[in-house]
Coordinates of C-alpha atoms in Angstrom, one line a residue:
M1252 CA 99.6 95.2 135.3
T1253 CA 102.1 92.3 135.3
P1254 CA 104.4 92.5 132.3
A1255 CA 104.7 89.6 129.8
V1256 CA 107.9 87.7 130.2
F1257 CA 108.2 86.7 126.6
S1258 CA 107.4 89.0 123.6
H1259 CA 105.9 87.5 120.4
G1260 CA 108.2 84.9 118.9
D1261 CA 110.7 85.0 121.7
L1262 CA 109.5 81.9 123.4
R1263 CA 110.3 79.9 120.2
L1264 CA 113.9 80.9 120.3
Y1265 CA 114.2 80.4 124.0
L1266 CA 112.9 76.8 123.7
L1267 CA 115.8 76.1 121.3
S1268 CA 118.3 77.6 123.8
L1269 CA 116.9 75.3 126.5
L1270 CA 117.1 72.2 124.3
A1271 CA 120.7 73.2 123.3
E1272 CA 121.7 72.7 126.9
A1273 CA 120.2 69.2 127.1
P1274 CA 117.3 67.1 125.7
Q1275 CA 114.2 67.4 127.8
H1276 CA 110.6 66.2 128.0
G1277 CA 107.7 68.6 127.9
Y1278 CA 107.3 68.8 131.6
G1279 CA 111.0 69.4 132.1
I1280 CA 110.8 72.3 129.7
I1281 CA 107.9 73.8 131.5
Q1282 CA 109.8 73.4 134.8
S1283 CA 112.9 75.0 133.3
L1284 CA 110.9 78.0 132.2
T1285 CA 109.4 78.3 135.6
D1286 CA 112.8 78.1 137.3
R1287 CA 114.5 80.6 134.9
T1288 CA 111.8 83.2 135.5
G1289 CA 111.8 82.9 139.2
G1290 CA 108.4 81.2 139.3
T1291 CA 106.7 84.2 137.7
Y1292 CA 106.0 82.4 134.4
T1293 CA 104.7 78.8 134.2
P1294 CA 103.4 78.1 130.6
S1295 CA 100.7 75.5 130.1
A1296 CA 101.1 72.4 128.0
G1297 CA 98.8 74.0 125.5
T1298 CA 101.4 76.7 125.0
I1299 CA 104.6 74.6 124.9
Y1300 CA 103.7 71.5 122.9
P1301 CA 102.3 73.3 119.8
R1302 CA 105.5 75.3 119.6
L1303 CA 107.6 72.2 119.9
A1304 CA 105.6 70.6 117.2
K1305 CA 106.2 73.6 115.0
L1306 CA 110.0 73.5 115.7
E1307 CA 109.9 69.8 114.7
E1308 CA 108.1 70.6 111.4
E1309 CA 110.9 73.1 110.7
G1310 CA 113.5 70.5 111.3
L1311 CA 115.0 72.4 114.3
V1312 CA 113.9 69.8 116.9
T1313 CA 113.5 66.1 116.9
K1314 CA 111.6 63.9 119.3
T1315 CA 112.1 60.3 120.5
V1316 CA 109.5 58.3 122.5
D1317 CA 110.8 56.4 125.6
G1318 CA 107.9 54.5 127.0
R1319 CA 105.3 57.0 127.8
T1320 CA 107.8 59.9 127.7
T1321 CA 108.6 62.0 124.7
I1322 CA 112.1 63.5 124.7
Y1323 CA 112.8 66.6 122.6
S1324 CA 116.3 67.3 121.2
I1325 CA 117.7 70.2 119.2
T1326 CA 119.1 69.4 115.7
E1327 CA 122.1 70.8 113.9
A1328 CA 119.8 73.1 112.0
G1329 CA 118.4 74.2 115.3
R1330 CA 121.8 74.9 116.7
A1331 CA 122.7 76.8 113.5
E1332 CA 119.6 79.1 113.9
L1333 CA 120.4 79.6 117.5
A1334 CA 124.0 80.6 116.6
S1335 CA 122.7 83.0 113.9
R1336 CA 120.4 84.7 116.4
E1337 CA 122.8 85.0 119.3
G1338 CA 122.2 88.7 119.6
D1339 CA 118.4 88.1 119.7
L1340 CA 118.8 85.5 122.4
A1341 CA 120.9 87.9 124.5
G1342 CA 118.2 90.5 124.2
I1343 CA 115.5 88.0 125.3
E1344 CA 117.5 87.0 128.3
A1345 CA 118.0 90.6 129.3
G1346 CA 114.3 91.2 128.9
I1347 CA 113.5 88.2 131.1
T1348 CA 115.8 89.6 133.8
D1349 CA 114.1 93.0 133.6
S1350 CA 110.6 91.5 133.6
V1351 CA 111.4 89.2 136.6
R1352 CA 112.8 92.1 138.6
L1353 CA 109.7 94.2 137.9
I1354 CA 107.4 91.3 138.8
A1355 CA 109.4 90.6 142.0
S1356 CA 109.0 94.3 142.9
E1357 CA 105.3 94.1 142.3
V1358 CA 105.1 91.0 144.5
R1359 CA 106.9 92.8 147.3
Q1360 CA 104.6 95.8 147.0
S1361 CA 101.6 93.6 147.0
V1362 CA 102.8 91.9 150.2
Q1363 CA 103.4 95.2 151.8
D1364 CA 99.9 96.4 150.9
A1365 CA 98.4 93.2 152.2
M1366 CA 100.2 93.5 155.5
K1367 CA 99.0 97.2 155.9
S1368 CA 95.4 96.1 155.2
L1369 CA 95.8 93.2 157.6
R1370 CA 97.1 95.4 160.4
A1371 CA 94.2 97.9 159.8
D1372 CA 91.7 95.0 160.0
L1373 CA 93.3 93.7 163.2
A1374 CA 93.2 97.1 164.8
A1375 CA 89.6 97.6 163.9
A1376 CA 88.7 94.1 165.2
E1377 CA 90.5 94.8 168.5
K1378 CA 88.7 98.2 168.8
G1379 CA 85.4 96.5 168.2
D1380 CA 86.1 93.8 170.8
R1381 CA 87.0 96.5 173.4
S1382 CA 83.9 98.5 172.7
A1383 CA 81.7 95.5 173.0
A1384 CA 83.3 94.6 176.3
K1385 CA 82.8 98.0 177.7
S1386 CA 79.1 98.0 177.0
R1387 CA 78.3 95.3 179.5
P1388 CA 79.7 94.2 182.9
R1389 CA 82.9 92.3 182.5
T1390 CA 83.7 89.1 184.3
E1391 CA 87.0 87.1 184.6
T1392 CA 85.8 84.9 181.8
D1393 CA 85.1 87.9 179.6
D1394 CA 88.6 89.2 180.2
S1395 CA 90.1 85.8 179.3
R1396 CA 88.0 85.5 176.1
L1397 CA 88.9 89.1 175.0
L1398 CA 92.6 88.4 175.6
S1399 CA 92.3 85.2 173.6
R1400 CA 90.7 86.9 170.7
E1401 CA 93.4 89.6 170.7
E1402 CA 96.1 86.9 170.8
M1403 CA 94.4 85.1 168.0
H1404 CA 94.5 88.2 165.9
R1405 CA 98.2 88.5 166.7
A1406 CA 98.8 84.9 165.9
D1407 CA 97.1 85.4 162.5
A1408 CA 99.3 88.4 161.8
V1409 CA 102.5 86.5 162.8
V1410 CA 101.6 83.5 160.5
N1411 CA 100.7 85.8 157.6
A1412 CA 103.8 87.9 158.0
F1413 CA 106.0 84.8 158.1
R1414 CA 104.4 83.4 154.9
A1415 CA 104.7 86.7 153.1
R1416 CA 108.3 87.2 154.1
V1417 CA 109.4 83.6 153.1
R1418 CA 107.6 83.8 149.7
T1419 CA 109.1 87.2 148.9
D1420 CA 112.6 86.0 149.9
L1421 CA 112.3 82.9 147.8
R1422 CA 110.9 84.6 144.7
T1423 CA 113.5 87.4 145.0
H1424 CA 116.3 84.8 145.3
L1425 CA 115.1 83.0 142.2
A1426 CA 114.6 86.2 140.3
K1427 CA 118.3 87.1 140.9
G1428 CA 119.3 83.8 139.3
G1429 CA 119.7 81.8 142.5
T1430 CA 118.6 78.2 142.8
L1431 CA 116.3 76.5 145.3
S1432 CA 117.5 73.1 146.5
S1433 CA 115.2 70.4 147.9
S1434 CA 117.3 70.4 151.1
V1435 CA 116.2 74.0 151.8
V1436 CA 112.6 73.2 151.2
T1437 CA 112.9 70.1 153.4
E1438 CA 114.5 72.2 156.1
L1439 CA 111.7 74.7 155.9
E1440 CA 109.1 71.9 156.0
T1441 CA 110.8 70.3 159.1
A1442 CA 111.0 73.6 160.9
L1443 CA 107.3 74.3 160.3
D1444 CA 106.3 70.8 161.3
E1445 CA 108.3 71.2 164.6
A1446 CA 106.8 74.6 165.3
A1447 CA 103.3 73.2 164.7
R1448 CA 103.9 70.3 167.1
N1449 CA 105.2 72.7 169.7
V1450 CA 102.1 74.9 169.4
T1451 CA 99.9 71.8 169.7
A1452 CA 101.8 70.6 172.8
A1453 CA 101.6 74.0 174.4
L1454 CA 97.8 74.2 173.8
S1455 CA 97.4 70.7 175.3
I1456 CA 99.3 71.6 178.4
R1457 CA 97.4 74.8 179.0
G1458 CA 94.1 73.1 178.3
S1459 CA 94.6 70.2 180.7

């Protein structure tokens, strides 16, 4: 079972710590929580906004409306409470680190289990294809189709293994406190796009 990132009441204090760094709008706060937890915790607007409203009622947070955007800022009273609970905040941050590590470990185990299952399915499919081929006279076309099906299974395994590896590496990197820049994602997108074009071109050449 995936552990909870925040215990009861901890999220309230953590929101204050985020706003102590800089004023933010609601979506920015949600994104910050997602980033700080390595993508393992993304709260809904229905979770965040009521807590912000409560903090505002208590005089710990103020909000200003800029067009259609509402910006939340911490007040001096909010900073005072944050300072008085410095030990609690340190405990929350340590708990987040432990939870994220555990979740990342569960993700890696889930990926490993999925890959084992995939390999077993592929082996069973290949065995079934071979058995079916042996039950009737084989032609050159049959051999070609059987080989294509086997290569399709291998292609699926390669794509799934790549996806699992990249996702695990990204989540683990974020869980360890790393950052993910847009340039890295753009580089990944470009590389995948180029690989797709190369596959399409290779298929066109062999199909002509």
